[in-house]
Short mmCIF file of C-alpha atoms in Angstrom, two decimals:
data_model
loop_
_atom_site.label_atom_id
_atom_site.label_comp_id
_atom_site.label_asym_id
_atom_site.label_seq_id
_atom_site.Cartn_x
_atom_site.Cartn_y
_atom_site.Cartn_z
CA MET A 1324 -31.88 9.94 -18.66
CA THR A 1325 -34.39 7.82 -20.34
CA ARG A 1326 -37.27 6.18 -17.60
CA SER A 1327 -35.93 4.09 -15.62
CA SER A 1328 -35.85 2.55 -12.03
CA GLY A 1329 -33.57 0.82 -9.28
CA ILE A 1330 -32.54 0.04 -5.44
CA LEU A 1331 -30.52 2.06 -3.18
CA LEU A 1332 -28.32 -0.93 -0.94
CA HIS A 1333 -24.90 -0.54 0.29
CA PRO A 1334 -23.27 -3.81 -0.23
CA THR A 1335 -22.10 -3.47 3.51
CA SER A 1336 -26.27 -4.56 3.62
CA LEU A 1337 -25.38 -7.85 1.64
CA PRO A 1338 -25.90 -11.10 3.40
CA GLY A 1339 -22.74 -13.80 4.00
CA ASN A 1340 -21.66 -15.40 5.77
CA PHE A 1341 -18.14 -12.60 6.70
CA GLY A 1342 -19.90 -9.89 9.54
CA LEU A 1343 -20.51 -8.30 6.57
CA GLY A 1344 -21.50 -7.54 2.94
CA ASP A 1345 -18.74 -7.72 0.15
CA PHE A 1346 -18.49 -7.69 -3.86
CA GLY A 1347 -18.91 -11.74 -3.76
CA ASP A 1348 -21.70 -14.35 -5.13
CA GLU A 1349 -23.90 -12.59 -2.54
CA GLY A 1350 -23.27 -9.42 -4.38
CA ARG A 1351 -24.20 -10.65 -7.69
CA ALA A 1352 -27.71 -12.93 -6.43
CA PHE A 1353 -28.49 -8.98 -5.44
CA VAL A 1354 -27.97 -7.84 -9.60
CA ASP A 1355 -29.73 -10.71 -10.02
CA PHE A 1356 -33.01 -9.91 -8.47
CA LEU A 1357 -32.77 -6.78 -9.56
CA SER A 1358 -32.36 -7.87 -13.16
CA ALA A 1359 -35.13 -9.86 -12.31
CA GLY A 1360 -37.71 -7.36 -10.86
CA GLY A 1361 -36.92 -5.17 -13.55
CA GLN A 1362 -34.89 -2.70 -12.71
CA LYS A 1363 -32.64 -0.76 -14.02
CA LEU A 1364 -30.05 1.24 -11.61
CA TRP A 1365 -27.90 -0.21 -8.85
CA GLN A 1366 -27.49 3.16 -6.31
CA VAL A 1367 -24.52 2.37 -3.46
CA LEU A 1368 -23.43 5.06 -1.16
CA PRO A 1369 -19.54 6.15 -1.23
CA LEU A 1370 -17.52 3.19 -1.47
CA SER A 1371 -14.45 4.82 -0.24
CA ALA A 1372 -11.71 3.21 3.20
CA THR A 1373 -13.46 4.44 5.96
CA GLY A 1374 -12.67 6.20 8.99
CA TYR A 1375 -14.48 7.82 11.81
CA GLY A 1376 -18.12 6.63 12.99
CA ASP A 1377 -17.31 3.42 10.13
CA SER A 1378 -18.81 6.44 7.79
CA PRO A 1379 -18.02 5.52 3.87
CA TYR A 1380 -18.95 9.79 4.02
CA GLN A 1381 -15.68 10.32 5.95
CA SER A 1382 -13.27 8.80 4.57
CA LEU A 1383 -9.79 7.87 4.63
CA SER A 1384 -9.66 9.42 0.93
CA ALA A 1385 -11.22 10.36 -1.93
CA PHE A 1386 -9.51 7.13 -3.91
CA ALA A 1387 -9.17 4.55 -2.26
CA GLY A 1388 -11.94 1.13 -1.39
CA ASN A 1389 -12.89 -0.25 1.67
CA THR A 1390 -11.14 -2.66 1.61
CA LEU A 1391 -13.60 -4.52 4.27
CA LEU A 1392 -15.89 -5.17 1.15
CA ILE A 1393 -13.01 -7.51 -1.15
CA ASP A 1394 -14.96 -10.91 -1.41
CA PRO A 1395 -11.48 -13.03 0.82
CA ARG A 1396 -13.46 -16.46 -0.95
CA GLN A 1397 -11.56 -15.23 -4.61
CA PHE A 1398 -7.98 -15.12 -2.06
CA VAL A 1399 -8.94 -19.31 -1.83
CA SER A 1400 -9.38 -19.18 -5.96
CA ASP A 1401 -6.46 -17.63 -5.99
CA GLY A 1402 -4.90 -19.78 -3.92
CA LEU A 1403 -3.48 -17.57 -1.55
CA LEU A 1404 -5.53 -18.95 2.11
CA ASN A 1405 -7.12 -22.69 2.23
CA PRO A 1406 -10.62 -22.97 2.74
CA LYS A 1407 -10.21 -23.76 6.92
CA ASP A 1408 -8.90 -20.22 6.97
CA LEU A 1409 -12.76 -18.83 6.42
CA ALA A 1410 -13.91 -20.27 9.24
CA ALA A 1411 -15.80 -17.60 10.72
CA PRO A 1412 -17.24 -16.67 14.44
CA PRO A 1413 -20.80 -16.35 14.67
CA PHE A 1414 -22.13 -13.13 13.18
CA SER A 1415 -24.63 -11.52 13.18
CA SER A 1416 -26.51 -11.10 10.04
CA ASP A 1417 -28.60 -8.44 10.31
CA ARG A 1418 -26.23 -6.16 11.60
CA VAL A 1419 -22.53 -5.23 10.92
CA VAL A 1420 -20.23 -4.94 14.08
CA PHE A 1421 -17.75 -2.93 13.04
CA GLU A 1422 -14.64 -3.69 15.95
CA GLN A 1423 -15.75 -7.53 15.85
CA VAL A 1424 -15.29 -8.15 11.60
CA ARG A 1425 -12.54 -5.30 11.00
CA PRO A 1426 -10.28 -7.10 12.13
CA PHE A 1427 -11.22 -10.90 11.44
CA LYS A 1428 -11.24 -9.41 7.80
CA GLU A 1429 -8.28 -7.86 8.24
CA ASN A 1430 -6.16 -10.85 9.52
CA LEU A 1431 -7.78 -12.21 6.27
CA LEU A 1432 -5.91 -9.30 4.16
CA THR A 1433 -2.89 -10.13 6.10
CA GLN A 1434 -2.43 -13.89 5.03
CA ALA A 1435 -3.56 -12.93 2.11
CA TYR A 1436 -0.52 -10.85 1.03
CA GLU A 1437 1.58 -12.86 3.38
CA SER A 1438 1.36 -15.86 0.98
CA PHE A 1439 1.24 -13.70 -2.13
CA LYS A 1440 4.79 -12.22 -1.29
CA GLN A 1441 6.07 -16.88 -0.56
CA GLY A 1442 4.64 -17.32 -3.97
CA PRO A 1443 5.94 -17.81 -7.43
CA ALA A 1444 5.59 -15.13 -9.81
CA SER A 1445 2.61 -15.25 -11.58
CA ILE A 1446 -0.04 -13.54 -13.95
CA LEU A 1447 -1.19 -11.91 -10.65
CA HIS A 1448 1.92 -10.79 -9.78
CA ASN A 1449 1.99 -8.76 -13.19
CA GLU A 1450 -1.70 -7.28 -12.88
CA LEU A 1451 -1.15 -6.24 -9.38
CA ARG A 1452 2.22 -4.59 -10.70
CA GLU A 1453 0.26 -2.86 -13.82
CA PHE A 1454 -3.07 -1.46 -11.05
CA CYS A 1455 0.38 0.24 -9.32
CA ALA A 1456 2.00 1.88 -11.98
CA GLN A 1457 -2.02 3.70 -13.63
CA SER A 1458 -2.71 4.35 -10.43
CA ALA A 1459 0.38 5.78 -8.28
CA TRP A 1460 -0.78 9.48 -8.91
CA TRP A 1461 -3.49 8.58 -6.01
CA LEU A 1462 -2.06 5.10 -4.70
CA ASP A 1463 1.69 6.36 -3.79
CA GLU A 1464 0.52 8.55 -1.51
CA TYR A 1465 -2.68 7.26 0.18
CA ALA A 1466 -0.30 4.01 1.00
CA LEU A 1467 1.96 5.57 2.23
CA PHE A 1468 -0.18 7.58 4.27
CA ARG A 1469 -1.88 4.12 5.58
CA ALA A 1470 1.69 2.19 6.60
CA LEU A 1471 2.24 5.93 8.37
CA LYS A 1472 -1.09 5.74 9.75
CA GLU A 1473 -0.27 2.19 10.95
CA VAL A 1474 2.94 3.26 12.84
CA ASN A 1475 1.82 5.88 14.29
CA ASP A 1476 -1.22 4.04 15.89
CA GLY A 1477 -3.96 5.79 14.07
CA ARG A 1478 -3.38 8.98 15.18
CA ALA A 1479 -4.15 11.56 12.66
CA TRP A 1480 -1.55 12.46 10.52
CA SER A 1481 -1.93 16.55 12.16
CA ASP A 1482 -0.83 15.05 15.29
CA TRP A 1483 2.21 13.22 13.87
CA ASP A 1484 6.32 14.27 14.21
CA ARG A 1485 6.08 17.38 12.42
CA GLU A 1486 8.36 16.68 9.99
CA LEU A 1487 6.01 13.51 8.35
CA ALA A 1488 2.77 15.82 9.52
CA GLU A 1489 4.29 18.63 7.44
CA ARG A 1490 5.44 16.33 4.33
CA GLN A 1491 9.22 17.30 4.97
CA PRO A 1492 11.18 15.78 1.26
CA ALA A 1493 13.54 13.99 3.78
CA ALA A 1494 11.04 12.66 6.21
CA LEU A 1495 9.08 10.55 3.79
CA ALA A 1496 11.46 9.48 1.70
CA ASN A 1497 13.07 8.19 5.14
CA ALA A 1498 9.87 6.74 5.85
CA ARG A 1499 9.54 5.03 2.11
CA ALA A 1500 12.44 3.24 2.81
CA GLN A 1501 11.38 2.05 6.29
CA LEU A 1502 7.88 1.18 5.44
CA GLN A 1503 8.47 -0.38 1.88
CA ASP A 1504 6.10 -3.51 2.74
CA GLN A 1505 3.55 -2.17 4.37
CA ILE A 1506 3.16 0.08 1.64
CA ALA A 1507 3.67 -2.87 -0.79
CA ALA A 1508 0.82 -4.40 0.87
CA GLN A 1509 -2.42 -1.18 0.44
CA GLN A 1510 -1.23 -1.96 -2.88
CA PHE A 1511 -1.76 -5.50 -2.65
CA PHE A 1512 -5.42 -4.88 -0.69
CA GLN A 1513 -6.82 -2.07 -2.98
CA PHE A 1514 -5.67 -4.26 -6.11
CA TYR A 1515 -8.33 -6.56 -5.22
CA PHE A 1516 -11.06 -4.27 -4.11
CA PHE A 1517 -10.52 -2.80 -7.25
CA ARG A 1518 -10.24 -6.09 -9.40
CA GLN A 1519 -13.60 -7.34 -7.38
CA TRP A 1520 -15.22 -3.94 -7.76
CA ARG A 1521 -15.46 -4.13 -11.26
CA ALA A 1522 -16.01 -8.05 -11.78
CA LEU A 1523 -19.20 -7.03 -9.85
CA ARG A 1524 -19.67 -3.75 -12.24
CA ASP A 1525 -19.43 -6.14 -15.73
CA TYR A 1526 -21.03 -8.88 -14.71
CA SER A 1527 -23.93 -5.84 -13.42
CA HIS A 1528 -23.52 -4.17 -17.09
CA ALA A 1529 -23.89 -7.83 -18.32
CA ARG A 1530 -27.62 -8.00 -17.31
CA GLY A 1531 -28.85 -4.36 -17.79
CA VAL A 1532 -27.86 -2.71 -14.27
CA MET A 1533 -25.99 0.19 -14.61
CA ILE A 1534 -24.65 1.30 -11.23
CA VAL A 1535 -24.89 5.12 -9.61
CA GLY A 1536 -21.90 5.86 -7.86
CA ASP A 1537 -22.24 8.65 -4.87
CA VAL A 1538 -19.49 10.71 -4.37
CA SER A 1539 -19.43 12.89 -1.13
CA ILE A 1540 -18.63 16.92 -1.20
CA PHE A 1541 -16.39 17.02 1.43
CA VAL A 1542 -13.29 14.75 2.47
CA ALA A 1543 -12.23 13.86 5.56
CA HIS A 1544 -10.16 16.10 7.30
CA ASP A 1545 -7.24 12.72 8.47
CA SER A 1546 -7.22 11.63 5.34
CA ALA A 1547 -4.53 11.16 2.26
CA ASP A 1548 -5.95 14.09 0.66
CA VAL A 1549 -5.76 16.49 3.00
CA TRP A 1550 -2.23 15.09 4.41
CA ALA A 1551 -1.06 15.10 0.36
CA HIS A 1552 -2.43 18.37 -0.57
CA ARG A 1553 -2.82 20.97 2.58
CA GLU A 1554 -2.58 24.17 -0.18
CA TYR A 1555 -6.74 22.48 -0.84
CA PHE A 1556 -7.85 23.13 2.25
CA LYS A 1557 -9.04 26.28 5.12
CA LEU A 1558 -6.24 24.80 7.47
CA ASP A 1559 -3.76 26.37 9.82
CA GLU A 1560 -0.18 26.23 10.43
CA ARG A 1561 -0.15 22.93 12.22
CA GLY A 1562 -2.56 20.82 9.70
CA HIS A 1563 -6.04 22.07 11.89
CA PRO A 1564 -8.55 22.78 10.40
CA THR A 1565 -9.79 26.86 10.54
CA GLU A 1566 -13.64 26.14 9.59
CA VAL A 1567 -15.72 22.94 9.54
CA ALA A 1568 -17.98 21.90 6.72
CA GLY A 1569 -22.58 21.10 8.31
CA VAL A 1570 -25.79 22.60 7.88
CA PRO A 1571 -27.63 24.48 10.25
CA PRO A 1572 -30.86 23.95 11.93
CA ASP A 1573 -33.14 21.45 9.06
CA TYR A 1574 -34.97 18.81 9.47
CA PHE A 1575 -33.23 16.25 11.64
CA SER A 1576 -31.19 18.13 13.99
CA GLY A 1577 -32.51 21.70 15.72
CA THR A 1578 -28.84 22.53 16.23
CA GLY A 1579 -27.90 21.66 13.07
CA GLN A 1580 -25.42 18.94 11.40
CA LEU A 1581 -21.96 19.57 12.62
CA TRP A 1582 -19.89 17.20 9.69
CA GLY A 1583 -16.28 18.59 10.63
CA ASN A 1584 -14.68 18.11 7.76
CA PRO A 1585 -11.63 20.75 6.09
CA LEU A 1586 -13.56 23.34 3.84
CA TYR A 1587 -12.23 23.76 0.74
CA ASP A 1588 -9.56 27.28 -0.51
CA TRP A 1589 -10.77 27.93 -3.61
CA ASN A 1590 -9.39 30.22 -4.40
CA GLN A 1591 -6.14 28.46 -4.89
CA MET A 1592 -8.47 25.37 -6.55
CA GLU A 1593 -9.82 27.57 -9.31
CA ALA A 1594 -5.88 28.78 -9.71
CA ASP A 1595 -4.59 25.13 -10.13
CA GLY A 1596 -7.49 24.75 -13.14
CA PHE A 1597 -9.41 22.79 -9.86
CA SER A 1598 -7.16 19.99 -11.39
CA TRP A 1599 -8.11 17.17 -7.93
CA TRP A 1600 -11.78 17.71 -8.75
CA ILE A 1601 -10.64 16.67 -12.63
CA ASP A 1602 -9.19 14.29 -11.46
CA ARG A 1603 -11.62 13.19 -8.33
CA VAL A 1604 -14.47 13.42 -11.23
CA ARG A 1605 -12.82 11.42 -13.75
CA PHE A 1606 -11.82 8.51 -11.50
CA ALA A 1607 -15.16 8.22 -10.27
CA LEU A 1608 -16.78 8.16 -13.90
CA ALA A 1609 -14.48 5.06 -14.55
CA GLN A 1610 -16.07 3.27 -11.74
CA PHE A 1611 -20.12 3.89 -12.18
CA ASP A 1612 -22.67 5.09 -15.03
CA LEU A 1613 -23.73 7.74 -12.61
CA LEU A 1614 -22.81 9.88 -10.76
CA ARG A 1615 -25.09 11.81 -7.46
CA ILE A 1616 -23.11 14.68 -5.94
CA ASP A 1617 -24.21 14.58 -1.92
CA HIS A 1618 -24.92 18.49 -0.94
CA PHE A 1619 -24.83 19.82 -4.25
CA ARG A 1620 -25.90 23.08 -2.61
CA GLY A 1621 -21.80 23.59 -1.37
CA PHE A 1622 -20.91 24.14 -4.93
CA ALA A 1623 -23.33 27.10 -4.87
CA ALA A 1624 -22.45 28.50 -0.79
CA CYS A 1625 -21.00 25.97 1.56
CA TRP A 1626 -22.21 26.49 5.58
CA GLU A 1627 -18.87 27.71 7.07
CA ILE A 1628 -18.21 26.98 11.38
CA PRO A 1629 -15.74 28.05 12.91
CA ALA A 1630 -13.26 25.35 14.11
CA GLY A 1631 -14.52 24.31 17.94
CA GLU A 1632 -17.71 24.96 17.64
CA PRO A 1633 -20.05 22.80 19.59
CA THR A 1634 -23.43 22.44 16.93
CA ALA A 1635 -23.61 23.79 13.68
CA GLN A 1636 -25.74 27.23 15.07
CA ASN A 1637 -22.93 29.66 14.49
CA GLY A 1638 -21.77 29.67 11.01
CA GLN A 1639 -22.16 31.69 7.73
CA TRP A 1640 -22.75 31.08 4.07
CA VAL A 1641 -19.79 31.21 1.86
CA PRO A 1642 -20.09 31.24 -1.69
CA ALA A 1643 -18.85 29.25 -4.09
CA PRO A 1644 -17.77 28.45 -7.57
CA GLY A 1645 -19.71 25.80 -8.49
CA ARG A 1646 -20.30 27.53 -12.64
CA LYS A 1647 -16.63 27.90 -12.49
CA LEU A 1648 -15.63 23.70 -11.24
CA PHE A 1649 -18.77 22.22 -13.32
CA SER A 1650 -17.84 24.25 -16.37
CA ALA A 1651 -13.64 22.85 -16.29
CA LEU A 1652 -15.17 19.23 -15.02
CA GLY A 1653 -17.50 19.77 -18.55
CA ALA A 1654 -14.18 20.88 -20.56
CA ALA A 1655 -12.62 17.89 -19.04
CA LEU A 1656 -14.09 15.75 -19.27
CA GLY A 1657 -17.72 15.96 -21.72
CA GLU A 1658 -20.78 15.34 -20.52
CA LEU A 1659 -21.18 14.90 -16.28
CA PRO A 1660 -23.84 11.99 -15.84
CA ILE A 1661 -24.50 13.88 -12.54
CA VAL A 1662 -27.62 13.44 -9.98
CA ALA A 1663 -28.19 16.41 -8.16
CA GLU A 1664 -28.86 16.15 -4.10
CA ASN A 1665 -30.39 19.51 -3.73
CA LEU A 1666 -32.33 18.77 0.02
CA GLY A 1667 -32.37 20.72 2.49
CA VAL A 1668 -31.22 24.86 1.95
CA ILE A 1669 -32.09 24.62 -1.24
CA THR A 1670 -31.82 28.95 -2.43
CA PRO A 1671 -32.62 30.20 -6.01
CA ASP A 1672 -28.83 29.95 -6.50
CA VAL A 1673 -28.84 26.72 -5.97
CA GLU A 1674 -30.88 25.62 -8.36
CA SER A 1675 -29.76 27.95 -10.95
CA LEU A 1676 -26.31 26.18 -10.67
CA ARG A 1677 -28.76 22.45 -11.20
CA GLU A 1678 -29.98 23.74 -14.00
CA ALA A 1679 -27.00 25.61 -15.69
CA PHE A 1680 -25.51 22.05 -15.85
CA GLY A 1681 -29.34 19.87 -16.69
CA PHE A 1682 -28.47 17.94 -13.56
CA PRO A 1683 -31.68 16.69 -12.07
CA GLY A 1684 -32.69 16.62 -8.79
CA MET A 1685 -33.78 14.81 -5.90
CA ARG A 1686 -37.42 14.61 -4.62
CA VAL A 1687 -37.93 12.91 -0.86
CA LEU A 1688 -41.89 11.32 -0.46
CA GLN A 1689 -40.74 11.13 3.41
CA PHE A 1690 -41.05 15.26 2.87
CA ALA A 1691 -44.04 15.77 1.21
CA PHE A 1692 -46.58 16.02 4.44
CA ASP A 1693 -46.38 18.08 6.46
CA SER A 1694 -47.15 21.17 4.54
CA ASP A 1695 -49.47 21.44 2.02
CA THR A 1696 -50.19 20.53 -2.13
CA ALA A 1697 -47.66 23.10 -3.20
CA ASN A 1698 -44.64 21.21 -1.32
CA VAL A 1699 -41.54 20.64 -4.27
CA HIS A 1700 -41.96 16.63 -3.22
CA LEU A 1701 -45.70 15.75 -3.48
CA PRO A 1702 -45.54 14.10 -7.49
CA HIS A 1703 -47.86 15.84 -8.72
CA ASN A 1704 -45.03 19.09 -8.10
CA TYR A 1705 -42.42 17.21 -10.35
CA THR A 1706 -40.54 17.63 -13.54
CA GLN A 1707 -39.36 14.76 -16.11
CA ASP A 1708 -35.70 15.78 -14.48
CA THR A 1709 -36.03 14.53 -10.97
CA VAL A 1710 -35.03 11.50 -9.46
CA VAL A 1711 -37.77 10.35 -6.46
CA TYR A 1712 -36.86 9.00 -3.53
CA THR A 1713 -39.28 6.53 -1.32
CA GLY A 1714 -36.44 7.83 1.27
CA THR A 1715 -32.50 8.17 1.37
CA HIS A 1716 -30.41 6.55 3.50
CA ASP A 1717 -30.58 9.50 5.65
CA ASN A 1718 -33.74 9.44 6.31
CA ASP A 1719 -36.06 5.90 7.93
CA THR A 1720 -37.02 2.71 5.84
CA THR A 1721 -41.29 3.98 4.75
CA ALA A 1722 -42.74 2.29 7.18
CA GLY A 1723 -40.43 3.28 10.46
CA TRP A 1724 -41.88 6.78 9.32
CA PHE A 1725 -45.42 6.49 8.88
CA ALA A 1726 -45.45 4.23 12.24
CA GLY A 1727 -43.54 7.12 14.03
CA LEU A 1728 -45.33 9.82 12.91
CA ALA A 1729 -47.16 12.19 16.05
CA ASP A 1730 -48.27 14.40 13.27
CA ASP A 1731 -51.90 13.71 12.50
CA LYS A 1732 -52.78 16.16 9.84
CA THR A 1733 -49.88 14.45 8.54
CA ARG A 1734 -50.57 11.30 8.55
CA GLU A 1735 -54.32 12.06 7.30
CA PHE A 1736 -52.91 14.12 3.75
CA CYS A 1737 -49.98 10.91 3.11
CA LEU A 1738 -53.76 8.57 3.67
CA ARG A 1739 -56.27 11.07 1.35
CA TYR A 1740 -53.11 12.38 -1.52
CA LEU A 1741 -52.06 8.34 -1.89
CA ASN A 1742 -55.58 7.35 -2.16
CA CYS A 1743 -55.27 4.24 0.76
CA ASP A 1744 -55.51 2.68 4.56
CA GLY A 1745 -52.01 2.50 5.53
CA ARG A 1746 -51.64 -1.11 6.12
CA GLU A 1747 -48.95 -1.42 3.42
CA ILE A 1748 -47.91 1.93 3.15
CA HIS A 1749 -44.18 1.28 1.36
CA ARG A 1750 -46.30 -0.61 -1.46
CA ASP A 1751 -48.56 2.68 -1.79
CA PHE A 1752 -45.04 4.93 -1.85
CA ILE A 1753 -43.53 2.89 -3.89
CA ARG A 1754 -46.27 2.54 -6.76
CA ALA A 1755 -46.04 7.04 -6.23
CA ALA A 1756 -42.80 6.45 -7.26
CA MET A 1757 -43.31 4.61 -9.91
CA ALA A 1758 -46.11 6.73 -11.26
CA SER A 1759 -44.50 10.11 -10.59
CA VAL A 1760 -43.25 12.16 -13.97
CA ALA A 1761 -39.55 11.26 -12.79
CA GLY A 1762 -37.42 9.69 -14.91
CA THR A 1763 -36.16 7.95 -12.79
CA ALA A 1764 -37.46 6.64 -9.21
CA ILE A 1765 -35.13 5.24 -5.99
CA VAL A 1766 -36.44 2.49 -4.05
CA GLN A 1767 -34.30 2.02 -0.25
CA LEU A 1768 -34.17 -1.59 0.36
CA GLN A 1769 -35.45 -2.19 3.12
CA ASP A 1770 -38.62 0.02 1.21
CA VAL A 1771 -39.61 -2.93 -0.83
CA LEU A 1772 -39.30 -5.96 2.21
CA GLY A 1773 -41.59 -3.08 3.89
CA LEU A 1774 -38.88 -3.06 6.95
CA GLY A 1775 -39.93 -1.03 10.37
CA HIS A 1776 -37.48 0.74 12.00
CA GLU A 1777 -34.91 -1.76 13.30
CA ALA A 1778 -33.73 -1.69 9.88
CA ARG A 1779 -32.47 2.19 9.62
CA MET A 1780 -29.18 2.85 7.72
CA ASN A 1781 -28.37 6.17 9.26
CA LEU A 1782 -29.52 9.23 11.89
CA PRO A 1783 -28.08 11.89 10.68
CA ALA A 1784 -26.72 14.07 14.07
CA SER A 1785 -25.82 10.58 15.82
CA GLU A 1786 -22.91 9.20 16.91
CA SER A 1787 -23.09 5.80 17.06
CA GLY A 1788 -25.55 2.74 15.39
CA ASN A 1789 -25.04 3.74 11.93
CA TRP A 1790 -24.35 2.37 8.40
CA ALA A 1791 -24.78 -1.97 10.11
CA TRP A 1792 -28.06 -2.54 8.85
CA ARG A 1793 -27.56 -5.46 6.93
CA PHE A 1794 -31.01 -7.84 5.35
CA ARG A 1795 -30.87 -11.74 4.88
CA ALA A 1796 -30.56 -13.51 1.30
CA GLU A 1797 -34.15 -15.62 2.23
CA LEU A 1798 -35.91 -12.33 2.36
CA LEU A 1799 -35.05 -11.56 -1.56
CA THR A 1800 -38.27 -13.78 -2.45
CA ASP A 1801 -38.69 -14.89 -6.11
CA GLU A 1802 -42.45 -13.29 -5.80
CA ILE A 1803 -40.93 -9.96 -4.51
CA ALA A 1804 -39.38 -9.60 -7.64
CA ALA A 1805 -41.55 -10.69 -9.81
CA LYS A 1806 -44.51 -7.95 -7.85
CA LEU A 1807 -41.57 -5.75 -8.38
CA LYS A 1808 -41.37 -5.96 -12.54
CA ARG A 1809 -45.08 -5.87 -12.22
CA LEU A 1810 -45.71 -2.31 -11.29
CA THR A 1811 -42.48 -1.36 -13.24
CA VAL A 1812 -43.77 -2.61 -16.30
CA LEU A 1813 -47.35 -0.60 -15.51
CA HIS A 1814 -45.81 2.64 -15.97
CA GLY A 1815 -42.54 2.06 -18.09
CA ARG A 1816 -39.47 2.17 -15.77
#
């Protein structure tokens, strides 16, 4: 990794008229801003199809994309919709109201699909057939899963009729025959998602901006992956998890974080040569230039919580075969451009695993000032194989964090260390990250803009109000880009 810097922004936070950000003109305008500001990296959260709570970390598939990110204006360009079809209600410019946006965008997708079916054969039809053929190894199961979920009123797969939940061959064959149109619609939606994402990624590359993707270690129980590969997960006979994932009490929650994802049956995965993981990482590397692996410590040991526990407190650490897994990934895929999210309860075995494979680790400036000068998140303790963040999607904005500090000692230490008065604490944090020896510095866009608590993206261990922040297009000014570039050039990034 060469010395570089970039901005963390999920595409849903982009501006636009359709209720949430997408892969259209506003995404390209953001890339232009990154380029003008001298930034080499755009980091996103998982782009996966979202399920419970609209969280990108609770996905319906490890492979399928979130079709709410499709820019519907391309349907007009491709002759599938009329401009008047895009007339949108007065959505909020500052927040995503998923309950309003989802039916609006899904209706546009359905209209476009119906128009596509009725239209004459075209280059678009040929592209779709090619996409379906190349993606069949994951797309066929996902499209069937979504079609079945639709006719089952959105219920989790473990609550479907037993023959479908258990994937009995006759029941699956019958479902494929009866749901051909719904399956084809899902394939069409995924085709447009990846077509648009790759166009935006190519636009970024042409302007010298690489994309940092995010791979969540776990998948949701109600996902095509768990339904299609029950053997890889710790489930009971009915398909319900026996143990679930989370973390013990930590910085964010005194009772820990109960994520609820099913845990892997690592013995079975190892017996199959980690083929599912190899497919997953190969697929991710086809979409992104670098990968941030969320909750990396779970590859050394997972916090296993018995299913049904009300909190994450009554769990235990259970070893995971991280060295065997990453050795298999390296043998199959070559060099792995991975950043390890090594935050939280990090033990020597986690750091040993990270260092053994040469993965850079993470540091977060907001964690730096609550102890003493030995704190690993303080810049003077960084090494070059580090990615420093002012804050991540799980943190408050820097301005919001500073305004909310209740501990005068932390505030005083922060101001003394940064040699500032705190009036522009977001700029002081950015300067400290840029000036550090860390090979890579990533800044939340909220911090570039100096926004407060209202712009927080996610509050861990909370169940509502997350993933909704958006910014207004007029906030990305030439002046801010110029200031960012001067700071970037000054510190050799």
